[in-house]
Coordinates of C-alpha atoms in Angstrom, one line a residue:
M1 CA -49.3 -6.1 -82.7
S2 CA -47.1 -3.2 -84.0
E3 CA -43.8 -4.0 -85.8
R4 CA -40.7 -3.7 -83.4
R5 CA -38.9 -0.6 -84.0
T6 CA -35.4 -0.2 -82.3
V7 CA -33.3 3.0 -82.0
A8 CA -29.8 3.7 -80.4
L9 CA -28.8 7.2 -79.4
V10 CA -25.1 8.0 -79.7
T11 CA -24.1 11.1 -77.8
L12 CA -21.2 13.4 -78.5
G13 CA -20.1 16.5 -76.8
C14 CA -21.1 18.1 -73.5
A15 CA -23.6 17.3 -70.7
R16 CA -26.1 19.4 -72.2
N17 CA -26.3 17.1 -75.2
E18 CA -26.6 14.2 -72.9
V19 CA -29.8 15.8 -71.4
D20 CA -31.1 16.3 -75.1
S21 CA -30.4 12.8 -75.9
E22 CA -32.5 11.6 -72.9
E23 CA -35.4 13.9 -74.0
L24 CA -35.2 12.4 -77.4
A25 CA -35.3 9.0 -75.8
G26 CA -38.3 9.9 -73.7
R27 CA -40.2 11.0 -76.8
L28 CA -39.3 7.9 -78.7
A29 CA -40.1 5.6 -75.9
A30 CA -43.4 7.3 -75.4
D31 CA -44.2 6.5 -79.0
G32 CA -43.4 2.7 -78.7
W33 CA -39.8 2.8 -79.9
E34 CA -37.5 0.2 -78.1
L35 CA -34.3 1.8 -77.0
V36 CA -31.0 -0.2 -77.3
S37 CA -27.5 0.7 -76.3
D38 CA -25.6 -0.6 -79.4
A39 CA -26.2 1.1 -82.7
A40 CA -25.4 -2.3 -84.4
D41 CA -28.6 -3.6 -82.8
A42 CA -30.9 -0.7 -83.7
D43 CA -33.0 -0.1 -86.9
V44 CA -32.1 3.6 -86.6
A45 CA -28.8 4.9 -85.2
V46 CA -29.4 8.5 -84.0
V47 CA -26.2 10.5 -83.7
N48 CA -26.4 13.5 -81.3
T49 CA -23.5 15.6 -82.9
C50 CA -21.4 18.4 -81.3
G51 CA -20.7 21.5 -83.3
F52 CA -18.5 23.5 -80.9
V53 CA -14.9 23.3 -82.2
E54 CA -13.1 21.6 -85.2
A55 CA -12.1 18.5 -83.0
A56 CA -15.7 18.0 -81.8
K57 CA -17.1 18.3 -85.4
K58 CA -14.5 15.7 -86.5
D59 CA -15.6 13.3 -83.8
S60 CA -19.2 13.8 -84.9
V61 CA -18.5 13.1 -88.5
D62 CA -16.5 10.0 -87.6
A63 CA -19.4 8.7 -85.4
L64 CA -21.8 9.3 -88.4
L65 CA -19.4 7.5 -90.7
E66 CA -19.0 4.6 -88.2
A67 CA -22.8 4.2 -88.0
G68 CA -23.0 4.4 -91.8
E69 CA -20.6 1.4 -92.0
L70 CA -23.1 -0.5 -89.8
K71 CA -25.9 0.3 -92.4
S72 CA -23.6 -0.7 -95.4
A73 CA -23.2 -4.2 -93.8
G74 CA -26.6 -5.0 -95.5
E75 CA -27.9 -8.4 -94.5
G76 CA -25.2 -8.9 -92.0
G77 CA -26.5 -6.1 -89.7
R78 CA -29.6 -4.7 -88.4
T79 CA -29.1 -1.0 -88.9
R80 CA -31.2 0.5 -91.7
A81 CA -30.8 4.2 -91.2
V82 CA -28.4 6.7 -89.7
V83 CA -29.7 10.1 -88.6
A84 CA -27.8 13.3 -87.4
V85 CA -29.3 15.5 -84.7
G86 CA -27.7 18.0 -82.3
C87 CA -25.6 21.0 -82.5
M88 CA -23.7 20.3 -85.8
A89 CA -26.9 19.1 -87.5
E90 CA -28.7 22.3 -86.4
R91 CA -25.7 24.5 -87.2
Y92 CA -25.0 23.3 -90.8
G93 CA -28.2 21.5 -91.9
K94 CA -28.4 21.1 -95.6
E95 CA -24.6 21.6 -96.0
L96 CA -24.0 18.7 -93.6
A97 CA -26.5 16.5 -95.5
E98 CA -24.7 17.3 -98.9
A99 CA -21.3 16.6 -97.5
L100 CA -22.3 13.4 -95.6
P101 CA -24.5 11.2 -97.9
E102 CA -24.1 8.4 -95.3
A103 CA -26.6 10.1 -93.1
D104 CA -30.1 9.3 -94.2
G105 CA -31.4 12.4 -92.3
V106 CA -30.2 15.6 -90.7
L107 CA -32.7 16.8 -88.2
G108 CA -32.7 20.3 -86.4
F109 CA -33.9 21.2 -83.1
D110 CA -37.4 22.1 -84.6
D111 CA -37.8 18.4 -85.5
Y112 CA -37.2 17.1 -82.0
A113 CA -41.1 17.5 -81.0
D114 CA -41.8 15.1 -84.0
I115 CA -38.7 12.9 -83.8
S116 CA -40.7 9.7 -83.8
E117 CA -42.5 10.7 -87.1
R118 CA -39.4 11.8 -88.6
L119 CA -37.6 8.6 -88.0
Q120 CA -40.4 6.5 -89.2
T121 CA -40.5 8.4 -92.4
I122 CA -36.8 7.9 -92.9
L123 CA -37.0 4.2 -91.9
A124 CA -39.7 3.7 -94.5
G125 CA -37.6 5.1 -97.2
G126 CA -39.1 8.6 -97.3
V127 CA -37.1 11.9 -97.5
H128 CA -37.1 14.5 -94.9
H129 CA -35.4 17.6 -96.3
P130 CA -32.8 19.1 -94.0
H131 CA -33.4 22.5 -92.7
T132 CA -31.7 25.7 -93.8
P133 CA -29.7 27.0 -90.7
R134 CA -30.6 30.3 -89.3
D135 CA -29.5 32.6 -86.4
R136 CA -31.7 31.2 -83.6
R137 CA -31.0 34.4 -81.5
K138 CA -33.5 36.1 -83.9
L139 CA -36.3 33.6 -83.0
L140 CA -36.9 35.1 -79.5
P141 CA -37.7 38.7 -78.4
I142 CA -34.7 40.8 -77.5
S143 CA -36.0 41.5 -74.0
P144 CA -35.5 38.4 -71.8
A145 CA -38.6 39.2 -69.9
D146 CA -40.7 38.5 -73.1
R147 CA -39.1 35.1 -74.0
Q148 CA -41.0 32.8 -71.6
G149 CA -43.8 31.0 -73.4
A150 CA -42.5 31.8 -76.9
E151 CA -43.0 28.8 -79.2
V152 CA -39.5 28.0 -80.0
A153 CA -37.9 24.6 -79.8
L154 CA -35.7 24.4 -76.7
P155 CA -34.1 20.9 -76.4
G156 CA -34.0 19.6 -72.9
H157 CA -36.9 21.7 -71.7
G158 CA -39.8 19.4 -72.4
A159 CA -42.1 18.5 -69.4
P160 CA -45.4 17.2 -70.6
P161 CA -48.2 16.6 -68.1
D162 CA -48.6 12.9 -69.0
L163 CA -46.7 10.1 -70.3
P164 CA -47.4 6.3 -70.7
A165 CA -46.8 4.1 -67.7
G166 CA -43.3 3.0 -67.2
L167 CA -41.8 6.5 -67.9
A168 CA -42.6 7.6 -64.3
P169 CA -42.6 6.0 -60.8
A170 CA -46.0 4.5 -59.9
S171 CA -46.4 7.2 -57.3
G172 CA -44.9 10.6 -56.8
P173 CA -44.1 13.2 -59.5
R174 CA -44.9 12.5 -63.1
A175 CA -41.8 12.0 -65.2
P176 CA -40.3 14.8 -67.3
L177 CA -40.0 14.2 -70.9
R178 CA -36.9 12.3 -70.5
R179 CA -35.7 8.5 -70.4
R180 CA -32.4 7.6 -68.7
L181 CA -29.9 6.0 -71.0
D182 CA -27.7 4.5 -68.2
S183 CA -27.9 3.6 -64.5
S184 CA -25.3 6.1 -63.3
P185 CA -25.9 7.7 -59.8
V186 CA -25.0 11.0 -61.6
A187 CA -27.3 12.9 -64.0
S188 CA -27.2 16.4 -65.5
V189 CA -30.3 18.6 -65.3
K190 CA -30.7 21.5 -67.8
L191 CA -31.2 24.8 -66.0
A192 CA -31.5 27.0 -69.2
S193 CA -30.8 27.0 -72.9
G194 CA -28.9 29.6 -75.1
C195 CA -26.7 32.5 -74.3
D196 CA -27.0 36.3 -74.5
R197 CA -23.2 36.9 -74.3
R198 CA -21.5 37.8 -77.5
C199 CA -17.9 36.4 -77.1
S200 CA -16.1 37.0 -80.4
F201 CA -14.7 33.4 -80.7
C202 CA -18.0 31.6 -79.9
A203 CA -20.7 30.4 -82.3
I204 CA -22.9 28.8 -79.8
P205 CA -25.5 31.5 -79.3
S206 CA -26.2 31.4 -83.1
F207 CA -27.4 27.8 -83.2
R208 CA -28.5 27.5 -79.6
G209 CA -30.3 30.8 -79.5
S210 CA -31.0 33.5 -76.9
F211 CA -30.9 32.7 -73.1
V212 CA -34.1 31.1 -71.8
S213 CA -34.4 29.7 -68.1
R214 CA -36.4 26.7 -67.2
R215 CA -39.0 27.4 -64.5
P216 CA -37.9 26.4 -61.0
A217 CA -40.9 24.0 -60.7
D218 CA -39.8 22.1 -63.7
V219 CA -36.3 21.9 -62.6
L220 CA -37.5 20.6 -59.2
A221 CA -39.8 18.1 -60.6
E222 CA -37.0 16.6 -62.8
A223 CA -34.7 16.5 -59.8
R224 CA -37.2 14.6 -57.9
W225 CA -37.9 12.2 -60.7
L226 CA -34.1 11.6 -61.1
A227 CA -33.8 10.9 -57.3
G228 CA -36.5 8.3 -57.7
Q229 CA -34.5 6.7 -60.5
G230 CA -31.6 6.2 -58.2
V231 CA -29.6 9.4 -59.1
S232 CA -27.9 10.9 -56.0
E233 CA -25.9 13.6 -57.7
I234 CA -27.2 16.2 -60.2
M235 CA -25.1 18.7 -62.1
L236 CA -26.9 21.8 -63.3
V237 CA -26.0 22.7 -66.9
S238 CA -26.5 25.4 -69.4
E239 CA -24.5 27.8 -71.6
N240 CA -24.4 30.3 -68.5
N241 CA -25.8 29.3 -65.2
T242 CA -25.1 32.8 -63.7
S243 CA -27.8 34.3 -65.8
Y244 CA -30.5 31.9 -64.5
G245 CA -33.7 33.8 -63.7
K246 CA -33.1 37.1 -65.5
D247 CA -35.9 36.3 -67.9
L248 CA -38.2 35.2 -65.0
G249 CA -37.7 38.5 -63.3
D250 CA -35.2 37.4 -60.6
I251 CA -31.6 37.3 -61.3
R252 CA -31.0 35.7 -57.9
L253 CA -33.3 32.8 -58.6
L254 CA -30.5 30.3 -58.3
E255 CA -29.7 31.4 -54.9
S256 CA -33.2 30.3 -53.8
L257 CA -33.5 27.2 -56.1
L258 CA -30.3 25.5 -54.8
P259 CA -31.5 25.0 -51.2
E260 CA -34.7 23.7 -52.5
L261 CA -32.8 21.1 -54.6
A262 CA -30.7 20.2 -51.6
A263 CA -33.9 19.3 -49.7
V264 CA -35.0 16.8 -52.3
D265 CA -35.1 13.2 -50.8
G266 CA -32.5 11.0 -52.3
L267 CA -30.1 13.7 -53.6
E268 CA -26.8 13.9 -51.7
R269 CA -24.9 16.3 -53.9
I270 CA -25.8 19.2 -56.3
R271 CA -23.2 20.6 -58.5
V272 CA -23.4 23.8 -60.7
S273 CA -21.4 24.1 -63.8
Y274 CA -20.4 26.9 -66.2
L275 CA -20.3 30.2 -64.2
Q276 CA -19.4 33.5 -65.8
P277 CA -16.8 35.4 -63.6
A278 CA -18.3 38.8 -64.5
E279 CA -21.7 37.7 -63.3
L280 CA -20.7 35.8 -60.1
R281 CA -22.6 37.5 -57.3
P282 CA -21.4 37.5 -53.6
G283 CA -24.9 36.0 -52.7
L284 CA -24.4 33.2 -55.0
I285 CA -20.9 32.5 -53.7
D286 CA -22.5 32.4 -50.3
V287 CA -25.0 29.7 -51.3
L288 CA -22.4 27.7 -53.2
T289 CA -20.0 27.6 -50.3
G290 CA -22.4 27.5 -47.3
T291 CA -25.4 25.2 -48.4
E292 CA -25.4 21.5 -47.2
K293 CA -25.2 19.1 -50.1
V294 CA -24.4 21.8 -52.6
A295 CA -20.8 21.2 -53.8
P296 CA -18.5 24.2 -53.3
Y297 CA -17.5 23.9 -56.8
F298 CA -16.7 26.8 -59.3
D299 CA -16.6 26.0 -62.9
L300 CA -15.4 29.5 -64.0
S301 CA -15.3 30.6 -67.7
F302 CA -12.1 32.7 -67.6
Q303 CA -10.8 31.9 -71.1
H304 CA -7.9 34.3 -70.6
S305 CA -6.5 36.9 -68.0
A306 CA -4.7 39.4 -70.1
P307 CA -6.9 42.6 -70.4
E308 CA -6.3 43.3 -74.1
V309 CA -7.1 39.7 -75.1
L310 CA -10.1 39.7 -73.0
R311 CA -11.5 42.9 -74.5
A312 CA -10.9 41.4 -78.1
M313 CA -12.9 38.4 -76.9
R314 CA -15.8 40.7 -75.9
R315 CA -15.1 39.7 -72.1
F316 CA -14.4 41.4 -69.0
G317 CA -11.8 41.1 -66.1
D318 CA -8.0 40.8 -65.7
T319 CA -5.6 38.7 -63.7
D320 CA -5.9 40.6 -60.5
R321 CA -9.6 40.6 -60.4
F322 CA -9.8 37.0 -61.2
L323 CA -7.3 36.2 -58.5
D324 CA -9.3 38.3 -56.0
L325 CA -12.5 36.5 -56.9
L326 CA -10.8 33.0 -56.3
A327 CA -9.5 34.4 -52.9
S328 CA -13.0 35.5 -51.9
I329 CA -14.3 32.0 -52.7
R330 CA -11.6 30.2 -50.7
E331 CA -12.0 32.6 -47.8
K332 CA -15.5 31.1 -47.4
A333 CA -14.6 27.5 -48.3
P334 CA -10.9 26.6 -48.3
Q335 CA -11.6 23.4 -49.9
A336 CA -13.7 24.8 -52.7
G337 CA -12.9 23.2 -56.2
A338 CA -12.1 25.6 -59.1
R339 CA -11.6 24.8 -62.8
S340 CA -11.6 26.7 -66.1
N341 CA -10.7 26.7 -69.7
F342 CA -8.4 28.9 -71.7
I343 CA -7.8 29.9 -75.2
V344 CA -4.2 30.6 -76.4
G345 CA -3.0 32.0 -79.8
F346 CA -5.9 34.4 -80.0
P347 CA -5.6 37.0 -82.8
G348 CA -3.3 39.7 -81.5
E349 CA -2.2 37.8 -78.4
S350 CA 1.3 39.2 -77.6
E351 CA 4.1 37.4 -75.7
S352 CA 3.4 39.7 -72.7
D353 CA -0.2 38.6 -72.8
L354 CA 0.9 35.1 -72.7
A355 CA 3.1 35.8 -69.7
E356 CA 0.1 37.5 -68.0
L357 CA -1.9 34.3 -68.4
E358 CA 0.9 32.3 -67.0
R359 CA 1.0 34.7 -64.0
F360 CA -2.7 34.0 -63.5
L361 CA -2.4 30.3 -63.8
T362 CA 0.5 30.1 -61.4
G363 CA -1.4 32.1 -58.8
A364 CA -4.9 30.7 -59.3
R365 CA -4.3 27.2 -57.8
L366 CA -7.0 25.7 -60.1
D367 CA -7.9 22.0 -59.7
A368 CA -8.5 21.4 -63.4
I369 CA -7.4 23.5 -66.4
G370 CA -8.3 23.0 -70.1
I371 CA -6.1 24.7 -72.7
F372 CA -7.3 25.0 -76.2
G373 CA -5.5 26.5 -79.4
Y374 CA -7.5 29.2 -81.1
S375 CA -9.1 28.3 -84.5
D376 CA -11.4 30.3 -86.6
E377 CA -15.2 29.4 -86.1
D378 CA -17.7 30.0 -88.9
G379 CA -19.8 33.0 -88.4
T380 CA -17.8 34.5 -85.3
E381 CA -16.5 38.0 -85.1
A382 CA -12.9 36.8 -84.4
A383 CA -12.8 34.9 -87.6
G384 CA -12.4 38.4 -89.3
Y385 CA -9.8 39.6 -86.9
P386 CA -6.4 40.7 -88.3
D387 CA -3.2 39.7 -86.7
K388 CA -3.8 35.9 -86.8
H389 CA -1.0 33.6 -85.6
A390 CA 0.5 31.0 -87.8
P391 CA -0.8 27.6 -86.9
E392 CA 2.8 26.5 -85.7
V393 CA 2.8 29.5 -83.2
V394 CA -0.6 28.6 -81.9
A395 CA 0.5 24.8 -81.5
E396 CA 3.7 26.0 -79.7
R397 CA 1.9 28.2 -77.2
L398 CA -0.7 25.4 -76.8
E399 CA 2.0 22.8 -75.9
H400 CA 3.8 25.3 -73.6
L401 CA 0.6 26.2 -71.5
S402 CA -0.6 22.7 -71.5
R403 CA 2.7 21.5 -69.9
L404 CA 2.5 24.3 -67.4
A405 CA -1.2 23.3 -66.7
E406 CA -0.3 19.8 -66.1
E407 CA 2.3 20.7 -63.5
L408 CA 0.1 23.3 -61.7
T409 CA -2.9 20.9 -61.3
A410 CA -0.5 18.3 -60.0
Q411 CA 0.8 20.7 -57.4
R412 CA -2.8 21.7 -56.5
A413 CA -3.6 18.0 -56.1
E414 CA -0.6 17.6 -53.6
E415 CA -2.0 20.6 -51.6
R416 CA -5.0 18.4 -50.8
I417 CA -3.1 15.8 -49.1
G418 CA -4.5 15.5 -45.5
E419 CA -7.8 16.8 -46.6
R420 CA -10.9 14.8 -45.7
M421 CA -13.8 14.6 -48.0
R422 CA -16.8 12.7 -49.1
V423 CA -16.3 10.6 -52.3
L424 CA -19.1 9.2 -54.6
V425 CA -18.0 5.7 -55.6
E426 CA -18.3 5.3 -59.3
S427 CA -16.2 2.1 -60.2
L428 CA -14.4 -0.9 -58.3
D429 CA -11.1 -2.5 -58.8
T430 CA -9.3 0.4 -60.6
D431 CA -5.8 0.5 -61.9
D432 CA -3.9 3.6 -60.6
A433 CA -1.3 5.7 -62.5
A434 CA 1.5 3.8 -60.8
G435 CA 0.3 0.3 -62.0
G436 CA -1.2 -0.7 -58.6
K437 CA -4.7 -1.4 -57.8
A438 CA -7.2 0.6 -56.0
A439 CA -10.4 -0.9 -54.4
A440 CA -12.6 1.8 -55.8
A441 CA -12.6 5.2 -57.7
G442 CA -14.8 8.1 -57.4
R443 CA -15.2 11.9 -57.1
G444 CA -14.9 14.3 -54.4
P445 CA -17.0 17.6 -54.1
H446 CA -14.2 19.4 -56.2
Q447 CA -14.4 17.0 -59.1
A448 CA -17.0 17.1 -61.8
P449 CA -17.7 13.9 -63.9
E450 CA -15.1 13.1 -66.7
T451 CA -13.3 16.3 -66.5
D452 CA -11.5 16.9 -63.2
G453 CA -9.7 13.9 -62.1
Q454 CA -10.8 11.2 -59.5
V455 CA -10.1 9.9 -56.1
L456 CA -8.6 6.4 -55.9
I457 CA -9.6 4.6 -52.6
T458 CA -6.8 2.1 -51.7
D459 CA -7.9 1.2 -48.2
P460 CA -11.7 0.5 -47.9
A461 CA -11.6 -0.1 -44.3
G462 CA -11.8 -3.9 -44.5
R463 CA -15.0 -4.0 -46.6
E464 CA -16.1 -3.9 -50.2
P465 CA -17.3 -0.4 -51.3
R466 CA -20.4 -0.2 -53.5
V467 CA -20.8 1.8 -56.7
G468 CA -23.2 4.7 -55.8
E469 CA -22.4 5.1 -52.2
Y470 CA -20.6 7.9 -50.5
V471 CA -17.4 7.2 -48.6
D472 CA -15.6 9.4 -46.2
V473 CA -12.0 9.4 -46.9
E474 CA -8.6 11.0 -46.1
I475 CA -6.3 12.1 -48.8
I476 CA -2.9 10.4 -48.5
G477 CA -1.2 10.9 -51.8
T478 CA -1.6 11.8 -55.5
E479 CA -0.9 10.5 -59.0
G480 CA -0.9 13.6 -61.1
V481 CA -4.2 15.2 -60.8
D482 CA -5.8 12.1 -59.2
L483 CA -5.9 11.8 -55.5
I484 CA -5.1 8.6 -53.5
A485 CA -7.3 8.2 -50.4
M486 CA -8.0 5.8 -47.5
E487 CA -11.4 5.3 -46.0
Q488 CA -11.8 7.1 -42.7
A489 CA -14.8 7.9 -40.4
L490 CA -15.1 11.7 -40.0
P491 CA -15.4 13.1 -36.5
T492 CA -18.9 14.2 -35.5
G493 CA -19.6 17.5 -37.2
G494 CA -16.8 16.9 -39.8
D495 CA -14.7 19.5 -41.4
A496 CA -16.5 22.5 -42.8
G497 CA -17.6 21.3 -46.3
A498 CA -16.2 17.9 -46.0
G499 CA -19.6 16.3 -46.3
R500 CA -20.3 18.0 -49.6

């Protein structure tokens, strides 16, 4: 009988990291590791780090230090090793290992295929030397059409033909290289990895690499497997979903894939994240707003709206073009959800540029807005720009725009009073912002997990809602960005888009 080996995966950062963690879990489970949810109960704590911005890096370091404290408890605890993986580990490699001796190993993406062997070596007291970071964009051909089949580690893309029993349903499609780490009715599916854009503030392409699409058959197989695991909503994630298919010879591939995903038995909602405004085609808008079970949801990466700032960011567009884009979406689906993130205090950003961004935000009617203050990122073009703003100026602009964003999203929530929508119930007996009790909380089609607020159901029509079910509601009030609703049967046929 083999020795019991336990491992816990602690995930920081975005939904893409969550998918990567479940791939690592699949690899480890296939090799006999027992997955546990609490790092204190694990022989090895694997921390999937985020390396996007300074705050995320700090959270990753804090998580590694916390896991290190479990190890230092000695005989009082089980944890014997702490290992860093993920974006921060890939981006800094040896530098992170030297700065953080609490980590027994720092593994890059190239180590994922051999994760079980790596952890076993570390657990046995062996040394795995951290990698020297390199620009992963240079690992793939420049031409997107030549990238498919290249032997480069792409976390979240694994799909082996066979895995041990227990990792797939007894019948139906074989499991992907993935093991679920929770029982949520929502799961992310990786559509692609990497990015070909060269935004001057962003380091992600350097450590995630160039853009590579997953094949539609692999995405569909994973969606079917997830539906068999009880998932009813999937969110398609990547660094840039609007580029999907360009390396497969069909830039419109997402338009044909979405209806196929909507036809998967058991799936009730398909959501697409991270869309580039400059690449958002009319045909894709049509599919996102007119396909049953596809949420009319637009997670648009605007970043700013002042033309001069956008050009310095190596991006395209302006306030009026962005407003026209949103108007064209709402013409097709008035209830469509729209969210975006913005950077303030970018080098050279003037007061008039800031006023232009305010003009856009005021007219955009976005459901969710993220405001971030600019900070230099290692290896980015913008880090070498002149005309940097003092930290206190960036902080002042961040505070001002954040207050405006809070007011505007609350106003947008109020516009939804009277709307009917289908809500996925995710929790029961929830406190609302006013200190009262809601029977349940969930999300409508315009709300992505964790980022876009929620719907509080105060009147469940005389019955107990269940987590994982979809409830038809009418919006009767708001609490900031959150909506207050009462359950109500929709008329036959419903409102356009209400069932999505």
